[in-house]
Amino acid sequence: MLCKLTRWLISREVDRGIKTPRFALRHGERCGACRAYARFAASLPSRFAGERPAFLASVPDFPLNEARWAEDGGVREKRGILPRRLVLHPFPAAAAAILVVAGVLVLFQVVLREAGPSTEDEAAALAALKTVTAAPDEFQGMVGKVESPLAKERQILEQSVASAVEYLQARLNIKIERKDTPKSL
Amino acid sequence: MVDPDPITTKTDEELAREARAGSRRSFEELALRYKRRLFVYLRPRLGSDQDAEDMVQETFLKLFRNIRSYDSAFQFSTWLYTSANRLAISSYRKKKIASGNLDVEAAGALVDPEVGAAGSAGIWDAARNLGGSHYRVLWLRYGEDMTIEAIATSLGKSRLAVRLLLHRARKGLMKRVCPVPAMATATKTAAVKETPLG
C-alpha cells in the first residue's frame, strides 16, 4: 500500500513538480522497487527523447496528397466561401429586425398627437377674445342693465308710500311733507 | 555557402499563423514536420499502415479547411492532435456501424502486430505495445513534450485522468523495459523491508 502511494507521489513530482513528501522519500530509501521506479520515471524523458529520431525514422515515408488541399481550396474560392466572416443572411437579419421592433413597441407606447387648430378656428377664437376685451368700453351700459330692476323696485316703493301718505292725510286730517330730497341708493 | 530555408527555422506557431493568413507554403511545412509524428501516434489505434496514412491525410485536410479558426493562443500541436483524436474516434464509430462488432476499448488498445509481444528493441516500441491510451499519453508527453493541460485538451480528458494514465503507463512500461531479475530482487527486498509497515 505504501509502495503504491509512494509511486503515485513520485509520478506526481515528475508531472507537476510537487515535491515528494518526506515519508515517501524515507520509504524510497528502504524500498528497492520504489527506488527503481523513481529512477525509471526520472530517466524517461531522456530515454524517450534519445530514441525518438530512430523511432520516427522507422516509419515508412508516404506522400501527402496536397492536390486535395488545392481542390478543396479551389472549391471554396469558387463558391466564395469565407469561413469565420460575418455575413448577414437576409432571413435571419429580417427576423432579428422584427424582433427588435416588437421589443421597442412593447416597451414604448406610440401616442399620436392631436392635430392643431385650423385657421378658421383660430379666427373665431380671436374674435371671441376681442368681444371679451371690448367689455370695458360699455361698462356703464352693462351696469345700467344690471341696475334697472332696482330702479323699478324703488319707483314702486315710492308710489306705494305716496298713496299711503294720501290716505293718512285724508283720514286723520293732517298734512305730511317730504323733508329733503331722498338720498340716492 | 547556402543559407538554410528561413521557413524551416520558424516555430510551428509562426507557421500556423502564416498559414492562417493564407500561406500555403507554411502549411506544407507544418504538414511535413508532423506527418510522421501523427502517423506513429495514430498507427496503433487504427491497426494498419494504410488506415493510419489515410487518417493523417484526413487530419491535414481538415486542418487546411479550418486553418482560419486556429487560435494562436494554443500550441499548434495541441490543435493538431485534438483534431486527429476526433477524426479517429469518428472513423472508429463509422467502422463500428459498418461491421457492428468492434469494441471501443478494443479499438483503443490495438497493438501493432508487427511489433508484437516478442520483445521490443526500443522504449518507444515497448510503449507502443502498451496500446491504447497509455501509448497516446506517453507519446504526447515525451514525444511531443506537451504539458498535462495540453494533453488533457487533446484527449478530452481531465488533468487528473491524464496524470493517472501517465502513472499507469509508466508502471506498465517499467514492467516491460526493466530487466525482470532486477525488478524481482528489488521487489522482494522491498517486500521484506515493508512487512512491518504493512
Short mmCIF file of C-alpha atoms in Angstrom, two decimals:
data_model
loop_
_atom_site.label_atom_id
_atom_site.label_comp_id
_atom_site.label_asym_id
_atom_site.label_seq_id
_atom_site.Cartn_x
_atom_site.Cartn_y
_atom_site.Cartn_z
CA MET A 1 0.00 0.00 0.00
CA LEU A 2 2.79 2.38 0.91
CA CYS A 3 4.59 1.41 -2.28
CA LYS A 4 1.56 2.36 -4.40
CA LEU A 5 1.22 5.67 -2.62
CA THR A 6 4.94 6.39 -2.92
CA ARG A 7 4.97 5.66 -6.65
CA TRP A 8 1.93 7.84 -7.18
CA LEU A 9 3.69 10.64 -5.33
CA ILE A 10 6.82 10.09 -7.43
CA SER A 11 4.70 10.37 -10.59
CA ARG A 12 3.12 13.50 -9.19
CA GLU A 13 6.54 15.05 -8.72
CA VAL A 14 7.52 14.12 -12.28
CA ASP A 15 4.30 15.51 -13.79
CA ARG A 16 3.55 18.50 -11.63
CA GLY A 17 6.82 19.30 -9.94
CA ILE A 18 5.33 18.92 -6.47
CA LYS A 19 7.99 17.71 -4.08
CA THR A 20 7.56 14.17 -2.77
CA PRO A 21 6.75 14.17 0.95
CA ARG A 22 9.39 13.15 3.43
CA PHE A 23 7.67 9.92 4.49
CA ALA A 24 7.66 8.75 0.85
CA LEU A 25 11.34 9.59 0.49
CA ARG A 26 12.12 7.64 3.65
CA HIS A 27 10.14 4.72 2.27
CA GLY A 28 12.02 5.00 -1.01
CA GLU A 29 15.31 4.69 0.83
CA ARG A 30 14.20 1.37 2.25
CA CYS A 31 12.20 0.03 -0.74
CA GLY A 32 14.25 -1.03 -3.75
CA ALA A 33 11.25 -1.27 -6.08
CA CYS A 34 10.12 2.25 -5.33
CA ARG A 35 13.67 3.48 -5.71
CA ALA A 36 13.87 1.75 -9.07
CA TYR A 37 10.57 3.30 -10.11
CA ALA A 38 11.82 6.74 -9.15
CA ARG A 39 14.99 6.25 -11.19
CA PHE A 40 12.98 4.87 -14.12
CA ALA A 41 10.49 7.76 -14.07
CA ALA A 42 13.31 10.28 -13.91
CA SER A 43 15.14 8.66 -16.81
CA LEU A 44 12.13 8.52 -19.13
CA PRO A 45 12.37 11.99 -20.70
CA SER A 46 15.96 11.50 -21.82
CA ARG A 47 15.36 7.92 -22.93
CA PHE A 48 12.29 8.79 -24.95
CA ALA A 49 13.97 11.84 -26.43
CA GLY A 50 17.07 9.85 -27.32
CA GLU A 51 15.17 7.13 -29.13
CA ARG A 52 12.61 9.37 -30.77
CA PRO A 53 14.53 10.12 -34.00
CA ALA A 54 15.20 6.43 -34.65
CA PHE A 55 11.59 5.59 -33.90
CA LEU A 56 10.32 8.20 -36.35
CA ALA A 57 12.86 7.15 -38.95
CA SER A 58 11.49 3.62 -38.83
CA VAL A 59 8.16 4.89 -40.14
CA PRO A 60 7.77 4.31 -43.87
CA ASP A 61 7.64 7.58 -45.75
CA PHE A 62 4.44 8.39 -47.57
CA PRO A 63 3.45 11.35 -49.72
CA LEU A 64 0.84 13.79 -48.61
CA ASN A 65 -1.99 14.27 -51.03
CA GLU A 66 -1.63 18.01 -51.36
CA ALA A 67 -3.71 18.04 -54.51
CA ARG A 68 -6.78 17.52 -52.33
CA TRP A 69 -5.99 20.68 -50.43
CA ALA A 70 -5.80 22.56 -53.71
CA GLU A 71 -9.13 21.10 -54.84
CA ASP A 72 -10.71 21.99 -51.56
CA GLY A 73 -9.26 25.49 -51.61
CA GLY A 74 -10.33 25.97 -55.23
CA VAL A 75 -13.88 24.89 -54.50
CA ARG A 76 -14.08 27.24 -51.55
CA GLU A 77 -12.78 30.16 -53.58
CA LYS A 78 -15.19 29.41 -56.43
CA ARG A 79 -18.13 29.28 -54.10
CA GLY A 80 -16.92 32.38 -52.35
CA ILE A 81 -16.97 30.61 -49.02
CA LEU A 82 -15.35 32.83 -46.46
CA PRO A 83 -15.14 30.98 -43.21
CA ARG A 84 -15.46 32.86 -39.98
CA ARG A 85 -16.54 36.06 -41.67
CA LEU A 86 -19.65 37.89 -40.61
CA VAL A 87 -22.24 37.67 -43.36
CA LEU A 88 -25.76 38.95 -42.87
CA HIS A 89 -28.20 36.45 -44.28
CA PRO A 90 -31.50 38.08 -45.31
CA PHE A 91 -33.95 35.91 -43.38
CA PRO A 92 -32.18 35.89 -40.04
CA ALA A 93 -31.48 39.60 -40.38
CA ALA A 94 -35.15 40.32 -41.11
CA ALA A 95 -36.25 38.16 -38.21
CA ALA A 96 -33.87 39.99 -35.91
CA ALA A 97 -35.14 43.37 -37.12
CA ILE A 98 -38.76 42.31 -36.48
CA LEU A 99 -37.85 41.17 -33.02
CA VAL A 100 -36.19 44.48 -32.26
CA VAL A 101 -39.20 46.47 -33.49
CA ALA A 102 -41.58 44.26 -31.49
CA GLY A 103 -39.45 44.76 -28.41
CA VAL A 104 -39.47 48.52 -28.84
CA LEU A 105 -43.25 48.54 -29.28
CA VAL A 106 -43.69 46.52 -26.12
CA LEU A 107 -41.53 48.90 -24.14
CA PHE A 108 -42.80 52.20 -25.56
CA GLN A 109 -46.40 53.02 -26.41
CA VAL A 110 -46.84 55.11 -29.53
CA VAL A 111 -49.29 58.01 -28.96
CA LEU A 112 -50.43 60.20 -31.90
CA ARG A 113 -50.50 63.93 -31.17
CA GLU A 114 -53.84 65.75 -31.92
CA ALA A 115 -53.89 67.96 -34.98
CA GLY A 116 -53.53 71.73 -34.36
CA PRO A 117 -56.50 74.21 -34.77
CA SER A 118 -57.41 75.28 -38.25
CA THR A 119 -57.16 78.94 -39.40
CA GLU A 120 -60.97 79.41 -39.12
CA ASP A 121 -60.94 78.15 -35.54
CA GLU A 122 -58.10 80.48 -34.72
CA ALA A 123 -60.01 83.48 -36.24
CA ALA A 124 -63.16 82.62 -34.28
CA ALA A 125 -61.23 82.30 -31.08
CA LEU A 126 -59.59 85.69 -31.65
CA ALA A 127 -62.97 87.32 -32.32
CA ALA A 128 -64.39 85.89 -29.10
CA LEU A 129 -61.41 87.19 -27.23
CA LYS A 130 -61.93 90.64 -28.69
CA THR A 131 -65.56 90.78 -27.50
CA VAL A 132 -64.36 89.95 -24.04
CA THR A 133 -61.62 92.52 -24.09
CA ALA A 134 -64.03 95.13 -25.54
CA ALA A 135 -66.40 94.90 -22.49
CA PRO A 136 -64.83 97.81 -20.52
CA ASP A 137 -66.00 100.30 -23.20
CA GLU A 138 -69.70 99.64 -22.46
CA PHE A 139 -69.23 99.13 -18.79
CA GLN A 140 -71.79 101.80 -17.72
CA GLY A 141 -74.42 100.43 -20.03
CA MET A 142 -73.87 96.96 -18.67
CA VAL A 143 -74.09 98.26 -15.10
CA GLY A 144 -77.25 100.15 -16.00
CA LYS A 145 -78.73 96.98 -17.35
CA VAL A 146 -77.82 95.21 -14.21
CA GLU A 147 -79.29 98.02 -12.02
CA SER A 148 -82.61 98.51 -13.90
CA PRO A 149 -84.64 96.09 -11.73
CA LEU A 150 -83.57 98.04 -8.60
CA ALA A 151 -84.82 101.37 -10.01
CA LYS A 152 -88.15 99.84 -10.87
CA GLU A 153 -88.47 98.40 -7.38
CA ARG A 154 -87.67 101.82 -5.92
CA GLN A 155 -90.28 103.52 -8.05
CA ILE A 156 -92.93 101.00 -6.99
CA LEU A 157 -91.99 101.50 -3.36
CA GLU A 158 -92.25 105.32 -3.67
CA GLN A 159 -95.67 105.07 -5.32
CA SER A 160 -96.96 102.83 -2.52
CA VAL A 161 -95.55 105.22 0.12
CA ALA A 162 -97.17 108.23 -1.65
CA SER A 163 -100.57 106.52 -1.73
CA ALA A 164 -100.20 105.60 1.94
CA VAL A 165 -99.44 109.31 2.74
CA GLU A 166 -102.53 110.47 0.85
CA TYR A 167 -104.69 108.02 2.74
CA LEU A 168 -103.37 109.07 6.12
CA GLN A 169 -103.83 112.85 5.32
CA ALA A 170 -107.41 112.30 4.33
CA ARG A 171 -108.26 110.05 7.23
CA LEU A 172 -106.56 111.96 10.04
CA ASN A 173 -106.91 115.41 8.52
CA ILE A 174 -103.23 116.15 8.77
CA LYS A 175 -100.58 117.28 6.36
CA ILE A 176 -97.41 115.23 5.69
CA GLU A 177 -94.49 116.84 3.87
CA ARG A 178 -91.22 115.40 2.44
CA LYS A 179 -88.25 116.62 4.42
CA ASP A 180 -85.37 116.58 1.92
CA THR A 181 -84.52 115.21 -1.40
CA PRO A 182 -84.12 111.44 -0.90
CA LYS A 183 -80.62 110.15 -0.81
CA SER A 184 -79.55 108.16 -3.69
CA LEU A 185 -79.34 104.41 -3.11
CA MET B 1 27.58 28.59 -48.62
CA VAL B 2 23.82 28.44 -48.95
CA ASP B 3 21.59 29.87 -46.22
CA PRO B 4 19.02 27.47 -44.85
CA ASP B 5 15.44 27.98 -45.95
CA PRO B 6 14.06 30.50 -43.45
CA ILE B 7 10.78 28.67 -43.27
CA THR B 8 12.42 25.66 -41.68
CA THR B 9 13.71 27.77 -38.81
CA LYS B 10 10.29 29.07 -37.85
CA THR B 11 8.30 27.69 -34.97
CA ASP B 12 5.12 25.73 -35.50
CA GLU B 13 3.03 28.58 -34.18
CA GLU B 14 4.65 31.10 -36.53
CA LEU B 15 3.99 28.81 -39.45
CA ALA B 16 0.41 28.26 -38.34
CA ARG B 17 -0.16 32.00 -38.13
CA GLU B 18 1.23 32.44 -41.64
CA ALA B 19 -0.90 29.57 -42.90
CA ARG B 20 -3.93 31.20 -41.33
CA ALA B 21 -3.06 34.37 -43.21
CA GLY B 22 -3.08 32.35 -46.43
CA SER B 23 0.42 30.94 -46.84
CA ARG B 24 0.17 27.54 -48.46
CA ARG B 25 3.91 27.03 -48.16
CA SER B 26 3.80 27.41 -44.37
CA PHE B 27 1.06 24.85 -44.12
CA GLU B 28 3.01 22.41 -46.25
CA GLU B 29 5.99 22.84 -43.95
CA LEU B 30 3.79 22.10 -40.95
CA ALA B 31 2.43 19.00 -42.64
CA LEU B 32 5.94 17.88 -43.46
CA ARG B 33 7.01 18.29 -39.86
CA TYR B 34 4.09 16.43 -38.41
CA LYS B 35 3.13 13.70 -40.85
CA ARG B 36 5.41 11.02 -39.39
CA ARG B 37 4.68 12.07 -35.84
CA LEU B 38 0.98 11.89 -36.47
CA PHE B 39 1.41 8.56 -38.17
CA VAL B 40 3.17 6.92 -35.22
CA TYR B 41 0.55 8.40 -32.93
CA LEU B 42 -2.38 7.04 -34.92
CA ARG B 43 -0.90 3.78 -36.15
CA PRO B 44 -1.53 1.59 -33.06
CA ARG B 45 -5.05 2.90 -32.80
CA LEU B 46 -6.06 2.15 -36.37
CA GLY B 47 -4.42 -1.20 -36.82
CA SER B 48 -2.90 -0.82 -40.29
CA ASP B 49 -0.43 1.43 -42.06
CA GLN B 50 -2.93 2.24 -44.76
CA ASP B 51 -5.61 3.33 -42.31
CA ALA B 52 -3.08 5.41 -40.43
CA GLU B 53 -1.91 7.11 -43.64
CA ASP B 54 -5.50 7.84 -44.62
CA MET B 55 -6.17 9.31 -41.23
CA VAL B 56 -3.09 11.53 -41.48
CA GLN B 57 -4.33 12.77 -44.85
CA GLU B 58 -7.79 13.40 -43.46
CA THR B 59 -6.40 15.26 -40.49
CA PHE B 60 -4.31 17.62 -42.59
CA LEU B 61 -7.19 18.18 -44.97
CA LYS B 62 -9.42 19.10 -42.04
CA LEU B 63 -6.78 21.44 -40.64
CA PHE B 64 -6.31 23.06 -44.04
CA ARG B 65 -10.04 23.70 -44.27
CA ASN B 66 -10.21 25.14 -40.78
CA ILE B 67 -6.88 26.90 -40.62
CA ARG B 68 -8.62 30.26 -40.24
CA SER B 69 -10.11 29.10 -36.96
CA TYR B 70 -6.68 28.34 -35.47
CA ASP B 71 -6.24 30.20 -32.21
CA SER B 72 -2.62 31.22 -31.79
CA ALA B 73 -3.08 31.24 -28.02
CA PHE B 74 -2.76 27.45 -28.20
CA GLN B 75 0.14 25.37 -29.40
CA PHE B 76 -0.27 24.08 -32.92
CA SER B 77 0.43 20.52 -31.76
CA THR B 78 -2.49 20.68 -29.31
CA TRP B 79 -4.82 21.71 -32.09
CA LEU B 80 -3.45 19.07 -34.44
CA TYR B 81 -3.75 16.17 -32.01
CA THR B 82 -7.20 17.27 -30.86
CA SER B 83 -8.41 17.16 -34.45
CA ALA B 84 -6.67 13.84 -35.06
CA ASN B 85 -8.29 12.30 -31.99
CA ARG B 86 -11.72 13.46 -33.00
CA LEU B 87 -11.29 12.15 -36.51
CA ALA B 88 -10.02 8.81 -35.23
CA ILE B 89 -12.99 8.45 -32.92
CA SER B 90 -15.37 9.42 -35.70
CA SER B 91 -13.73 6.95 -38.07
CA TYR B 92 -13.93 4.22 -35.48
CA ARG B 93 -17.64 4.84 -34.97
CA LYS B 94 -18.26 4.60 -38.70
CA LYS B 95 -16.39 1.31 -38.80
CA LYS B 96 -18.31 0.07 -35.82
CA ILE B 97 -21.58 0.85 -37.52
CA ALA B 98 -20.37 -0.84 -40.70
CA SER B 99 -19.11 -4.01 -39.04
CA GLY B 100 -21.24 -3.99 -35.94
CA ASN B 101 -18.81 -5.95 -33.83
CA LEU B 102 -15.99 -3.64 -32.84
CA ASP B 103 -15.47 -2.70 -29.25
CA VAL B 104 -14.42 0.80 -28.22
CA GLU B 105 -11.88 -0.34 -25.66
CA ALA B 106 -10.50 -2.93 -28.02
CA ALA B 107 -10.07 -0.29 -30.69
CA GLY B 108 -8.25 1.95 -28.25
CA ALA B 109 -5.94 -0.89 -27.29
CA LEU B 110 -5.00 -2.11 -30.73
CA VAL B 111 -1.40 -3.23 -30.76
CA ASP B 112 0.81 -3.18 -33.76
CA PRO B 113 1.12 -6.83 -34.79
CA GLU B 114 4.45 -6.19 -36.45
CA VAL B 115 6.00 -5.07 -33.20
CA GLY B 116 4.41 -7.94 -31.34
CA ALA B 117 4.97 -9.20 -27.87
CA ALA B 118 8.17 -11.00 -28.64
CA GLY B 119 10.19 -8.18 -27.22
CA SER B 120 10.98 -4.64 -28.25
CA ALA B 121 14.19 -3.12 -29.29
CA GLY B 122 13.44 0.38 -28.05
CA ILE B 123 11.47 2.10 -25.39
CA TRP B 124 9.08 3.55 -27.97
CA ASP B 125 8.26 0.11 -29.27
CA ALA B 126 7.63 -1.01 -25.72
CA ALA B 127 5.40 1.98 -25.20
CA ARG B 128 3.53 1.20 -28.39
CA ASN B 129 2.93 -2.31 -27.12
CA LEU B 130 1.17 -0.89 -24.11
CA GLY B 131 -1.51 0.07 -26.57
CA GLY B 132 -4.45 2.42 -26.35
CA SER B 133 -4.47 5.50 -24.25
CA HIS B 134 -1.27 4.58 -22.39
CA TYR B 135 0.75 4.84 -25.57
CA ARG B 136 -1.04 8.02 -26.61
CA VAL B 137 -0.32 9.86 -23.38
CA LEU B 138 3.31 8.71 -23.45
CA TRP B 139 3.70 9.98 -26.99
CA LEU B 140 2.11 13.32 -26.26
CA ARG B 141 4.07 13.76 -23.05
CA TYR B 142 7.50 12.55 -24.12
CA GLY B 143 7.28 12.50 -27.90
CA GLU B 144 5.68 15.90 -28.26
CA ASP B 145 6.74 17.37 -24.92
CA MET B 146 3.23 18.58 -24.25
CA THR B 147 2.03 19.78 -20.86
CA ILE B 148 -0.56 17.87 -18.84
CA GLU B 149 -3.09 20.59 -19.66
CA ALA B 150 -2.45 20.36 -23.38
CA ILE B 151 -2.72 16.58 -23.31
CA ALA B 152 -5.98 16.83 -21.40
CA THR B 153 -7.30 19.23 -24.04
CA SER B 154 -6.21 17.00 -26.89
CA LEU B 155 -7.68 13.84 -25.42
CA GLY B 156 -10.79 15.47 -24.00
CA LYS B 157 -9.99 14.24 -20.50
CA SER B 158 -9.41 15.87 -17.15
CA ARG B 159 -5.89 16.63 -15.96
CA LEU B 160 -6.22 14.11 -13.19
CA ALA B 161 -7.25 11.42 -15.67
CA VAL B 162 -4.20 12.24 -17.79
CA ARG B 163 -1.89 12.02 -14.79
CA LEU B 164 -3.43 8.70 -13.82
CA LEU B 165 -2.96 7.38 -17.34
CA LEU B 166 0.66 8.52 -17.35
CA HIS B 167 1.29 6.88 -13.99
CA ARG B 168 -0.17 3.57 -15.13
CA ALA B 169 1.70 3.80 -18.41
CA ARG B 170 4.99 4.30 -16.59
CA LYS B 171 4.32 1.34 -14.35
CA GLY B 172 3.38 -0.81 -17.32
CA LEU B 173 6.40 0.34 -19.24
CA MET B 174 8.70 -0.37 -16.34
CA LYS B 175 7.47 -3.94 -16.20
CA ARG B 176 8.27 -4.34 -19.89
CA VAL B 177 11.53 -2.47 -20.05
CA CYS B 178 13.31 -3.14 -16.77
CA PRO B 179 15.20 -6.41 -16.51
CA VAL B 180 12.98 -8.93 -14.75
CA PRO B 181 15.54 -10.33 -12.30
CA ALA B 182 16.49 -6.90 -11.07
CA MET B 183 12.87 -5.94 -10.66
CA ALA B 184 12.08 -9.18 -8.83
CA THR B 185 15.02 -8.76 -6.49
CA ALA B 186 14.13 -5.18 -5.82
CA THR B 187 10.52 -6.05 -5.19
CA LYS B 188 11.41 -8.95 -2.92
CA THR B 189 13.76 -6.78 -0.89
CA ALA B 190 11.13 -4.15 -0.63
CA ALA B 191 8.50 -6.65 0.42
CA VAL B 192 10.68 -7.96 3.20
CA LYS B 193 11.51 -4.50 4.41
CA GLU B 194 7.95 -3.30 4.14
CA THR B 195 6.38 -6.08 6.13
CA PRO B 196 6.44 -4.23 9.44
CA LEU B 197 4.84 -1.17 7.84
CA GLY B 198 2.12 -3.24 6.25
#
